[in-house]
GROMACS .gro file of C-alpha atoms in nm:
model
  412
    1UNK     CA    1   0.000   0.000   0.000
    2UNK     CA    2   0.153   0.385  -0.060
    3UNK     CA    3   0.215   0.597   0.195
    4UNK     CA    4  -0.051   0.886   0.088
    5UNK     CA    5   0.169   1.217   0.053
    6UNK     CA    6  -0.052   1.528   0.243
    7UNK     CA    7  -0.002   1.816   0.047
    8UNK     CA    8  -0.156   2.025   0.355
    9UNK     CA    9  -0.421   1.912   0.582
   10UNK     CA   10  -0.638   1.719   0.376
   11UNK     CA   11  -0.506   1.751   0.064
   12UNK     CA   12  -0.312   1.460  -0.084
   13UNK     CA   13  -0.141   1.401  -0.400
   14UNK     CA   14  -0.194   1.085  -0.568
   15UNK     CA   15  -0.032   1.153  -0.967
   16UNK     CA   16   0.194   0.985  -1.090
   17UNK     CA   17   0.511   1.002  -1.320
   18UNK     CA   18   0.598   0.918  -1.687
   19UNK     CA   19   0.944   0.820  -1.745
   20UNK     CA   20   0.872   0.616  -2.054
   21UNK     CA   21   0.672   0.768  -2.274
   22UNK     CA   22   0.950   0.958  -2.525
   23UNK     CA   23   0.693   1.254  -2.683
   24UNK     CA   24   0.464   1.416  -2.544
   25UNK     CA   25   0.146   1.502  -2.752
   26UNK     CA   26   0.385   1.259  -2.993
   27UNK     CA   27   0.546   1.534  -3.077
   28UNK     CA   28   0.726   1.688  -2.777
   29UNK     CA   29   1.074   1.515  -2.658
   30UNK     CA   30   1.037   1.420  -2.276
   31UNK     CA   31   1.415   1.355  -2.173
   32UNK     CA   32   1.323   1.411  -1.841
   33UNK     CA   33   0.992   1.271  -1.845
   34UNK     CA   34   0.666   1.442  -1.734
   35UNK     CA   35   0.423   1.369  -1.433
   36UNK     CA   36   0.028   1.373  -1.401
   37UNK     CA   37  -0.054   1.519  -1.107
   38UNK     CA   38  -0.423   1.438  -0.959
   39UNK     CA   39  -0.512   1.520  -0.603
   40UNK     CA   40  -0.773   1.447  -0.377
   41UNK     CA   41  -0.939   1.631  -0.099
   42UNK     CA   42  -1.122   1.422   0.228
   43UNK     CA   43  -1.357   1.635   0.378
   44UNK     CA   44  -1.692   1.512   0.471
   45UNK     CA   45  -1.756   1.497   0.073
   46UNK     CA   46  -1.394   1.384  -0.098
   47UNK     CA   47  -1.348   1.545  -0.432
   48UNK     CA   48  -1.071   1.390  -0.658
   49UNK     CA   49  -0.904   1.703  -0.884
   50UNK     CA   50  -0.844   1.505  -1.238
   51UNK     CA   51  -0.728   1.200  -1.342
   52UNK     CA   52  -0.434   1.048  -1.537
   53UNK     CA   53  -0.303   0.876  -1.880
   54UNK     CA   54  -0.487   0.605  -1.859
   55UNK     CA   55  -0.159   0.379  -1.895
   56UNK     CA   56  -0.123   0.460  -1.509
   57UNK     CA   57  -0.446   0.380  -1.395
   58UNK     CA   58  -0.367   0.066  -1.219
   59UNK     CA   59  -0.107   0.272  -1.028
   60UNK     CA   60  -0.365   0.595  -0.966
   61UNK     CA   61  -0.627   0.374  -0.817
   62UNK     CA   62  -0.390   0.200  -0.549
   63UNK     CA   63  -0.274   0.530  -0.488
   64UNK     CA   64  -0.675   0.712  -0.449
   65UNK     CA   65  -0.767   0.352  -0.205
   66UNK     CA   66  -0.421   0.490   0.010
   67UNK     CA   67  -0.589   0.775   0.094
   68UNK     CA   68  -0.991   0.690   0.053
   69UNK     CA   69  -1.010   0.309   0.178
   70UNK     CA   70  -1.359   0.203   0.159
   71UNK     CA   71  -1.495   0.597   0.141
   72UNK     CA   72  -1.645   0.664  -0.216
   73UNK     CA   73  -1.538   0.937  -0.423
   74UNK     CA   74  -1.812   1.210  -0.363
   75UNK     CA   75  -1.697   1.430  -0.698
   76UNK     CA   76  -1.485   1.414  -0.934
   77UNK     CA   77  -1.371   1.767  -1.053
   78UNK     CA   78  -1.236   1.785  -1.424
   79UNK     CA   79  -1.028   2.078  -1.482
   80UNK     CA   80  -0.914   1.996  -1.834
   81UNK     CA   81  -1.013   1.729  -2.075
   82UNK     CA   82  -0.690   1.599  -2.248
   83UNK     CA   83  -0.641   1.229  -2.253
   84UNK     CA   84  -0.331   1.259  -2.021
   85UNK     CA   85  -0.584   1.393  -1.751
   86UNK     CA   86  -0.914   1.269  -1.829
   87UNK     CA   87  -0.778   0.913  -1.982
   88UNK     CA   88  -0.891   0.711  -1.647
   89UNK     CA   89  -1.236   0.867  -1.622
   90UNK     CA   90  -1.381   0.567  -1.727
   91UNK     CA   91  -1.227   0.299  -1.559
   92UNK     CA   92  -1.255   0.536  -1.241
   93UNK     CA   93  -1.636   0.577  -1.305
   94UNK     CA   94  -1.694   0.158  -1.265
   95UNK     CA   95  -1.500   0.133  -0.910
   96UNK     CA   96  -1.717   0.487  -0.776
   97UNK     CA   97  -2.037   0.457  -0.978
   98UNK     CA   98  -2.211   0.695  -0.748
   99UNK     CA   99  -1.941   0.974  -0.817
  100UNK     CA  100  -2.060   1.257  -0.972
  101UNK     CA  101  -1.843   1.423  -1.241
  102UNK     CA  102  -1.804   1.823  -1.181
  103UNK     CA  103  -1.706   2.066  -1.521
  104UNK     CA  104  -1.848   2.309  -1.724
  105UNK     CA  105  -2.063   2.271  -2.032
  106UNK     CA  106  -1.794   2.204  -2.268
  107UNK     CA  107  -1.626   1.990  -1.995
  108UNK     CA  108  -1.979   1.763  -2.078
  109UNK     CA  109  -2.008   1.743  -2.438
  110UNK     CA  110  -1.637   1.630  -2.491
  111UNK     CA  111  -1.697   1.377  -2.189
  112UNK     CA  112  -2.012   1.295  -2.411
  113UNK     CA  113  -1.766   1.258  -2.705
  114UNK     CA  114  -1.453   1.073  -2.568
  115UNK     CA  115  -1.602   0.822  -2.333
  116UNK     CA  116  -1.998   0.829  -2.377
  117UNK     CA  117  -2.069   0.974  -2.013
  118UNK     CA  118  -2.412   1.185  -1.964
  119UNK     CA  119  -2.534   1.084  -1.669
  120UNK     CA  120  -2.391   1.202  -1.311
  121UNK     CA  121  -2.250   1.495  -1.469
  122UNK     CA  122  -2.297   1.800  -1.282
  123UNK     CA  123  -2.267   2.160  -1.512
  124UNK     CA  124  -2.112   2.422  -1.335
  125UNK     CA  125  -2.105   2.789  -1.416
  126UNK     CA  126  -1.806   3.074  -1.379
  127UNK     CA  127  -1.736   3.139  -1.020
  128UNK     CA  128  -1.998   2.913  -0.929
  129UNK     CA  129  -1.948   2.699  -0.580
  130UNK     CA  130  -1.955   2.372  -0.418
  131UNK     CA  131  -1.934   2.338  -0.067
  132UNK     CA  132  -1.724   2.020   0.044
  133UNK     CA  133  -1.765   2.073   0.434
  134UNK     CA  134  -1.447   2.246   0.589
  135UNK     CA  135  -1.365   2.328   0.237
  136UNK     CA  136  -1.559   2.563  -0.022
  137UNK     CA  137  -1.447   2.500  -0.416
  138UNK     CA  138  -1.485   2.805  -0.660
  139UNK     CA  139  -1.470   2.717  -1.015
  140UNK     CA  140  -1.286   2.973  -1.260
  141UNK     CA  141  -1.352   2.912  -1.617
  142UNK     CA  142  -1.059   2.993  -1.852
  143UNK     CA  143  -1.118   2.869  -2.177
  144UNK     CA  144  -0.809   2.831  -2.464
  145UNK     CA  145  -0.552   2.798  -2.167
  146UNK     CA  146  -0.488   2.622  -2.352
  147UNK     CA  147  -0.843   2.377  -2.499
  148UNK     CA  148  -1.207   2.514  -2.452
  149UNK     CA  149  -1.310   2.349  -2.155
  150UNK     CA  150  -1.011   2.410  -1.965
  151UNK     CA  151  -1.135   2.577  -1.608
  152UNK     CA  152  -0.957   2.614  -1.287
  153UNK     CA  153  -1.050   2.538  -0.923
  154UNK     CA  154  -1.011   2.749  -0.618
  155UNK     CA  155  -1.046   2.648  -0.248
  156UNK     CA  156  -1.137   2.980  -0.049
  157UNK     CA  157  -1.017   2.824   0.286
  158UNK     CA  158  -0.633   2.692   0.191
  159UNK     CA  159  -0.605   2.955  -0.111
  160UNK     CA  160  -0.476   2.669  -0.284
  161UNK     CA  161  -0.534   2.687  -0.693
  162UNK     CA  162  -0.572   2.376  -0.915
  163UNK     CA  163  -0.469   2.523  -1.197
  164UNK     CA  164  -0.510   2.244  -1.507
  165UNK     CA  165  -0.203   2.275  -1.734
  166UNK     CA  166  -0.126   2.645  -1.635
  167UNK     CA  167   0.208   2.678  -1.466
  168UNK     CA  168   0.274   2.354  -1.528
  169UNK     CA  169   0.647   2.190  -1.700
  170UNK     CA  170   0.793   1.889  -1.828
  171UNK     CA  171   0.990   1.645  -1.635
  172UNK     CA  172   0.883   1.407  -1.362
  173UNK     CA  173   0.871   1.456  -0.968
  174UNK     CA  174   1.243   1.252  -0.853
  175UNK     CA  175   1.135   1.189  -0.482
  176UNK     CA  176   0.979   1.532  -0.411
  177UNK     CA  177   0.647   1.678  -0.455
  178UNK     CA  178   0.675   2.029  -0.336
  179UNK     CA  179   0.888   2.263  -0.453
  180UNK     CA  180   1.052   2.283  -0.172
  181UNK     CA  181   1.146   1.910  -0.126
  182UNK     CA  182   1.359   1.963  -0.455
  183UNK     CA  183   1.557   2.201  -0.650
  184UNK     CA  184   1.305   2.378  -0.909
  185UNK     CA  185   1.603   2.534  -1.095
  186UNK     CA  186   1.553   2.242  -1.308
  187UNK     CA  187   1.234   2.310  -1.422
  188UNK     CA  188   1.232   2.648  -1.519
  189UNK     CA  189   1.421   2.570  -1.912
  190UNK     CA  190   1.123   2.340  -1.934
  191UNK     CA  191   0.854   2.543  -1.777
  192UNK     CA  192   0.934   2.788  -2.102
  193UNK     CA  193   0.957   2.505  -2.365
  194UNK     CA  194   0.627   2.357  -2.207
  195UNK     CA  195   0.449   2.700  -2.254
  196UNK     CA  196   0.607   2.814  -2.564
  197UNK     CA  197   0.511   2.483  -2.772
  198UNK     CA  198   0.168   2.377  -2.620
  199UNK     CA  199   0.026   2.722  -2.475
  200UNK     CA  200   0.235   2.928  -2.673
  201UNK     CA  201  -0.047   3.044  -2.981
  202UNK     CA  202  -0.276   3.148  -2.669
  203UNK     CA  203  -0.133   3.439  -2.506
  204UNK     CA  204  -0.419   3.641  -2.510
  205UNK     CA  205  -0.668   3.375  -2.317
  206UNK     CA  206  -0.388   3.396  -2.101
  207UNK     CA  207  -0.424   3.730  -2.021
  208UNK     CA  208  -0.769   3.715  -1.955
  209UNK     CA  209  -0.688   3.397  -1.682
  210UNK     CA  210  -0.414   3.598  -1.526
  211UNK     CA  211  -0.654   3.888  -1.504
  212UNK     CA  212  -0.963   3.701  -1.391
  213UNK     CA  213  -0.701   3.560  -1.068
  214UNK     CA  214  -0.525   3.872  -1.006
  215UNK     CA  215  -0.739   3.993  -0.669
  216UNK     CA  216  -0.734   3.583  -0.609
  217UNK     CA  217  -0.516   3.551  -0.276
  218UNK     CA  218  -0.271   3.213  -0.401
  219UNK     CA  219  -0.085   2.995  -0.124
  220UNK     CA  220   0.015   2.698  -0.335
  221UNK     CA  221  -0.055   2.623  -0.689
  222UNK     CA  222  -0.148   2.246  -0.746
  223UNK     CA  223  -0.089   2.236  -1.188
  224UNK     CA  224  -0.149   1.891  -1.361
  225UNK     CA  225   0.283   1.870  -1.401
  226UNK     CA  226   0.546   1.897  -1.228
  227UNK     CA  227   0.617   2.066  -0.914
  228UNK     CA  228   0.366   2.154  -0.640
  229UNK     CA  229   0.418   2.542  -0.569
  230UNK     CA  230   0.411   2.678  -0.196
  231UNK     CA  231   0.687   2.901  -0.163
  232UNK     CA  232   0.628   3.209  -0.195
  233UNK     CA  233   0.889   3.328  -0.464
  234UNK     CA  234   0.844   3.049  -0.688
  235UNK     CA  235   0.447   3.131  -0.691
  236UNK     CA  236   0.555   3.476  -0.820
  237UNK     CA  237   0.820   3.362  -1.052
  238UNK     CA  238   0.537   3.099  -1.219
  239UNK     CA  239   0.291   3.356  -1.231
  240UNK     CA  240   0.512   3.656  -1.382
  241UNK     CA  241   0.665   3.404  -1.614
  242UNK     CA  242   0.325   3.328  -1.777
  243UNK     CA  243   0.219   3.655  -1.756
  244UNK     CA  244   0.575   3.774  -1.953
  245UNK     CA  245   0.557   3.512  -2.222
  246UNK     CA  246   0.189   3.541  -2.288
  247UNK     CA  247   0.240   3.927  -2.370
  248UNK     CA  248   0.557   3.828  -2.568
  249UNK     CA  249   0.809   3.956  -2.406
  250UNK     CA  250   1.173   3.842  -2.385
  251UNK     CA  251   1.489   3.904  -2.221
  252UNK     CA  252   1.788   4.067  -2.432
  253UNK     CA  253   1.952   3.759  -2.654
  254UNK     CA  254   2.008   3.655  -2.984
  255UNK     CA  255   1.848   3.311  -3.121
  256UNK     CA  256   2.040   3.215  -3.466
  257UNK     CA  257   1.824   2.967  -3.650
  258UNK     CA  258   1.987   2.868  -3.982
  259UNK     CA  259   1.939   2.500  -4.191
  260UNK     CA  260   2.252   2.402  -4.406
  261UNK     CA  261   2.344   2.148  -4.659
  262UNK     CA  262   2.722   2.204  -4.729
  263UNK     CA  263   2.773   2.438  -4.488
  264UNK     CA  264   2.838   2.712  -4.646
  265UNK     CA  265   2.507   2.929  -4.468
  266UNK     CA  266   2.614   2.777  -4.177
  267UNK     CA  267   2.936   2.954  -4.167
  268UNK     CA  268   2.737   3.270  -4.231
  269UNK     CA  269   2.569   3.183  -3.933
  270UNK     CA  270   2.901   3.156  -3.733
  271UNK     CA  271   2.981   3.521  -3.872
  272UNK     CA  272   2.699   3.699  -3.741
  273UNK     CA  273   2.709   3.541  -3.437
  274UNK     CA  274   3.087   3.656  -3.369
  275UNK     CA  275   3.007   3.990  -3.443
  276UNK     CA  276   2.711   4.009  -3.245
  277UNK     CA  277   2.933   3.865  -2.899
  278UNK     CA  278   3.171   4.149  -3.017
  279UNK     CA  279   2.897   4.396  -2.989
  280UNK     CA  280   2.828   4.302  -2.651
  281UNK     CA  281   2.554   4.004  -2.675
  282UNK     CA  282   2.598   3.743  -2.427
  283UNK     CA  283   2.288   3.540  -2.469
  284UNK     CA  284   2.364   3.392  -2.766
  285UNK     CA  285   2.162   3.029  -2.875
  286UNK     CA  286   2.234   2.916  -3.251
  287UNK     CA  287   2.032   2.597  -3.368
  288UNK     CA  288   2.088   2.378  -3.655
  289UNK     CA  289   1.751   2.333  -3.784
  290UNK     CA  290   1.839   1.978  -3.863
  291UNK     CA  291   2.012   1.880  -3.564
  292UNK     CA  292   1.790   2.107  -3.250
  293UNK     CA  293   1.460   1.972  -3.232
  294UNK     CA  294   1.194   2.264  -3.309
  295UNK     CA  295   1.047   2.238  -2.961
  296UNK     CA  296   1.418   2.382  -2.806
  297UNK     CA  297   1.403   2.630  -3.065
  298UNK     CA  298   1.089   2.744  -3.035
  299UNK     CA  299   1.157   2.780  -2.650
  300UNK     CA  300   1.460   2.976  -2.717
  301UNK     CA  301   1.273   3.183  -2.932
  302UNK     CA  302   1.018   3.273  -2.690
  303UNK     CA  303   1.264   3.369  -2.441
  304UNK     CA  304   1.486   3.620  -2.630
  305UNK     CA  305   1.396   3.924  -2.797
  306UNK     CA  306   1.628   3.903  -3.092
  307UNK     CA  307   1.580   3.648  -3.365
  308UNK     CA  308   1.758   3.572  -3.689
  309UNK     CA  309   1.686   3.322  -3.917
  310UNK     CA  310   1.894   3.198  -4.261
  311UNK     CA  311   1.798   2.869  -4.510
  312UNK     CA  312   1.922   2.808  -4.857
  313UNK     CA  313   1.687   2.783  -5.115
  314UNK     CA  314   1.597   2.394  -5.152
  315UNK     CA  315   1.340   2.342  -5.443
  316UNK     CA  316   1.278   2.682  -5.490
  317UNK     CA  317   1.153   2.741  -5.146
  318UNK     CA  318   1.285   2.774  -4.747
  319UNK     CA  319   1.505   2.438  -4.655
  320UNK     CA  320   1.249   2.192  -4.492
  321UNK     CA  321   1.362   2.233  -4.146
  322UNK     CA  322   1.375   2.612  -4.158
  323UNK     CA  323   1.000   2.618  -4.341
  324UNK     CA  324   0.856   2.416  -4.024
  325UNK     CA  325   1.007   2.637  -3.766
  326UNK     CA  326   0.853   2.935  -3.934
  327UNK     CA  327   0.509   2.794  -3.978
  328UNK     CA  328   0.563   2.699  -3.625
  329UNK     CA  329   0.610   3.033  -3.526
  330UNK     CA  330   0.340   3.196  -3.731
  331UNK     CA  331   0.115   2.888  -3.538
  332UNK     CA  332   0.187   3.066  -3.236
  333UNK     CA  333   0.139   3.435  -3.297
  334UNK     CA  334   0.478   3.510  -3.187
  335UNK     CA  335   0.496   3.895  -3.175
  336UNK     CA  336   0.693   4.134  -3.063
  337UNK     CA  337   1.082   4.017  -3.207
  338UNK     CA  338   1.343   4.196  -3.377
  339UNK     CA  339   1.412   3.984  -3.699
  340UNK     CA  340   1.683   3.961  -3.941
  341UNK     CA  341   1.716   3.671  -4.175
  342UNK     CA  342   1.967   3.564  -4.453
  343UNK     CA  343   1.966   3.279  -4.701
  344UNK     CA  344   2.205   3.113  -4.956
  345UNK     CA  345   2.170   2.964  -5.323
  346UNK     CA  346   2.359   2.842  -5.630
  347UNK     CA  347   2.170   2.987  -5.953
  348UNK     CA  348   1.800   3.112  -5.830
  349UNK     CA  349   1.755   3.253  -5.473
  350UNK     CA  350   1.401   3.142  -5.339
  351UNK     CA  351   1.502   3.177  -4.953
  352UNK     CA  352   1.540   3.547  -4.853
  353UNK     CA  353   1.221   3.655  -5.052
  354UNK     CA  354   1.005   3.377  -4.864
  355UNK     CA  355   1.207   3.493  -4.524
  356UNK     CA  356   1.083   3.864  -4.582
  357UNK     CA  357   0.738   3.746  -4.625
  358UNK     CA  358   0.695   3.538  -4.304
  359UNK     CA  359   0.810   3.835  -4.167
  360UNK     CA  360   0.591   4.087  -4.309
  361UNK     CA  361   0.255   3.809  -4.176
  362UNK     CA  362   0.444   3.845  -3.836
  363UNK     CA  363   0.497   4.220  -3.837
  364UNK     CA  364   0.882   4.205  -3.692
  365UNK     CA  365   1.091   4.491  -3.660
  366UNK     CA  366   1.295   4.387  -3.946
  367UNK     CA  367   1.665   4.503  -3.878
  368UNK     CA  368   1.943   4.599  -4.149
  369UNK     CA  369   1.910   4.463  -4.521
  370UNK     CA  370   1.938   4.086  -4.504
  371UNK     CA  371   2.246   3.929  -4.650
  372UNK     CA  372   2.189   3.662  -5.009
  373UNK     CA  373   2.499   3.429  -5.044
  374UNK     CA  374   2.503   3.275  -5.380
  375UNK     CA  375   2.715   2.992  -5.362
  376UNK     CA  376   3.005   3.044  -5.139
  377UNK     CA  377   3.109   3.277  -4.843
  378UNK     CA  378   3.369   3.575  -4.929
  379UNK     CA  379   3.457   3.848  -4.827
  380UNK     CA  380   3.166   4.090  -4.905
  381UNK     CA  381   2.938   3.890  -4.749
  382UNK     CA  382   3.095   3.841  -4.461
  383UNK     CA  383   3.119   4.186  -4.425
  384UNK     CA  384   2.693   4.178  -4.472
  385UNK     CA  385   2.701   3.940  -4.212
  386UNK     CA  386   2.871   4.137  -3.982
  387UNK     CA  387   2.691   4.455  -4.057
  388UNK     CA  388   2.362   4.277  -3.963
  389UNK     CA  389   2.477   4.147  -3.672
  390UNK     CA  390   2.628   4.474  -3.541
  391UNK     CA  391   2.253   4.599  -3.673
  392UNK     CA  392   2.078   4.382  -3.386
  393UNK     CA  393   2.281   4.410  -3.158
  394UNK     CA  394   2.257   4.776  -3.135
  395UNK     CA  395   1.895   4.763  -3.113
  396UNK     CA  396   1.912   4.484  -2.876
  397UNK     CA  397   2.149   4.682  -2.680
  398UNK     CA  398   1.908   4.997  -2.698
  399UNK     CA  399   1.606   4.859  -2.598
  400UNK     CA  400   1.777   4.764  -2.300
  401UNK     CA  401   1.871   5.134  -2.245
  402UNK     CA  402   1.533   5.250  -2.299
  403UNK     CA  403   1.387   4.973  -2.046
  404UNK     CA  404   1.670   5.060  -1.781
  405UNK     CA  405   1.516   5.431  -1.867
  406UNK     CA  406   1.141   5.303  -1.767
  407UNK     CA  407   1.228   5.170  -1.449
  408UNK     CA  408   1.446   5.403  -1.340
  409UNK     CA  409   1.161   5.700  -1.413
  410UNK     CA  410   0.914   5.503  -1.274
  411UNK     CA  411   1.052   5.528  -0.911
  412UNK     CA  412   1.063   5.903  -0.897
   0.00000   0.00000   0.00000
């Protein structure tokens, strides 16, 4: 039998961890696995938040009888409706029959849809309440963060938010629940990459969340993955991070995003980015489209203001790898990035015309005029190179200025 882990009084955890699955969404790389974090609360009614991936179930339901025993489930309280959450709904409805299943009115038609449940299912509305005994749930609807249905649930008494897959991150929970039983430094890379691929295109339901919660006094944040928050400063750094990468903003960097064949744009690549540490840029990532998987690059994107991308022209359009990172990016509404881009060819030059037009649909700040190697690198255009990366990095460099400016006037 597990030991049940109490979260605080009455609240237990009972997810569980994934350290074999190797993409999430099949699509995501999970080197350091992910968890599925359910929890349950025993009060005179006992109210399971979520399920799991139903490949788990065997291990969710030994961990649920830990903490129940004999006691039914009273409610069942579905926060989001993704397979890796709701997956065990069904199994879990033919152990607790009498259970009765708790979401909004999306929340019912897709349970309708996925696993033909209609009956027991109790609609809720926004802000609406259910009274548990000692504890009183509030139920915050916050649809595309980041499917339809998704809602979040709020008990008044602990201030304790179960937040669905808000301020949640990849990787699994190694021994420790709370973030302070481990060391979250770990998480924080993956909290952005998390965000940036599967909430990233959603910034401004975000916004709306964030600003629904902000009078919302917050003691711990219980997400569907990864760490329990309770501490105080990691609360705010979860919170401001969403809130900074949902109005895309980034820190000052420089994310260098080139495919190459022969290497010849590659070394073009090396050139700017040489220039741009000469001018002062420390936060420089460069990806090989072919080598970087598009989730790291996409993360890295999100996270720094400056961006430059360069492809040779394969087939008369953007190299495969570089044409999927920039429909990737135009999938997620990225906004707000200074952009320069370059490309190579051999007789007809495709790649810097299609570059200029992804960034027209994104409405960059383009910077300097971008550099068109045909063939092979020389002198001239290394000297193009270098003039575009001494372009961004003054702006880069500026902006900071102007920000240090901000603060500095809004103290007085």
């Amino acid at each position: 039998m597990y030991k049940p882990f109490e979260i605080k009084e009455n609240l237990f955890y009972v997810g569980v961890n994934d350290r074999i699955k190797h993409l999430f969404e099949n699509l995501w790389p999970l080197p350091k696995g992910v968890s599925y974090n359910s929890y349950i609360i025993h009060d005179e009614k006992t109210a399971l938040i979520d399920t799991v991936d139903i490949c788990y179930s065997d291990v969710f339901f030994n961990k649920i009888r830990s903490v129940l025993g004999d006691k039914p489930i009273d409610y069942l309280i579905v926060n989001h409706m993704e397979p890796d959450h709701s997956g065990s709904i069904e199994l879990l409805k033919t152990r607790y029959p009498g259970m009765k299943i708790v979401g909004n009115a999306r929340t019912a038609d897709m349970l309708k849809g996925y696993y033909g449940i209609t009956d027991n299912v109790m609609v809720i509305e926004d802000k609406e309440e259910l009274c548990l005994g000692k504890n009183t749930l509030q139920f915050y609807l916050t649809p595309m963060v980041h499917w339809p249905e998704t809602m979040m649930t709020y008990v008044k008494e602990s201030k304790t938010l179960f937040s669905a897959d808000a301020f949640g991150t990849f990787g699994t929970l190694d021994g420790g629940i709370l973030d302070s039983q481990l060391c979250p430094d770990k998480y924080w890379d993956e909290m952005v990459r998390y965000y940036s691929n599967i909430v990233g295109k959603f910034g401004s339901p975000v916004q709306a969340a964030l600003k629904k919660l902000a009078g919302v006094g917050i003691e711990t944040i219980c997400s569907t993955h990864g760490p329990i928050w309770t501490e105080t400063d990691n609360i705010g750094k979860v919170v401001s991070l969403y809130d900074k990468l949902s109005k895309y903003e980034a820190d000052k960097g420089l994310v260098i995003a080139y495919g190459s064949m022969y290497g010849n744009v590659e070394q073009l690549a090396e050139v700017i980015a040489a220039e741009a540490a000469q001018c002062g840029i420390r936060n420089i990532v460069m990806h090989n489209v072919s080598k970087s998987h598009n989730s790291e690059i996409i993360r890295d994107i999100f996270k720094y203001k400056g961006l430059i991308i360069g492809s040779p022209t394969y087939n008369n359009k953007l190299y495969p790898g570089v044409e999927n990172l920039v429909h990737a990016l135009q999938n997620r509404n990225l906004k707000n990035r200074f952009f320069g881009y370059f490309g190579g060819f051999t007789w007809a030059g495709a790649a810097v015309k299609q570059l200029k037009e992804f960034s027209d649909k994104m409405e960059f700040e383009i910077i300097n005029e971008p550099v068109e190697m045909k063939q092979s690198l020389n002198n001239d255009y290394m000297e193009q190179a270098r003039r575009l990366a001494q372009a961004m990095a003054e702006k880069l460099n500026s902006e900071v200025e102007v920000m240090s400016v901000r603060a500095d006037t809004s103290c007085h």
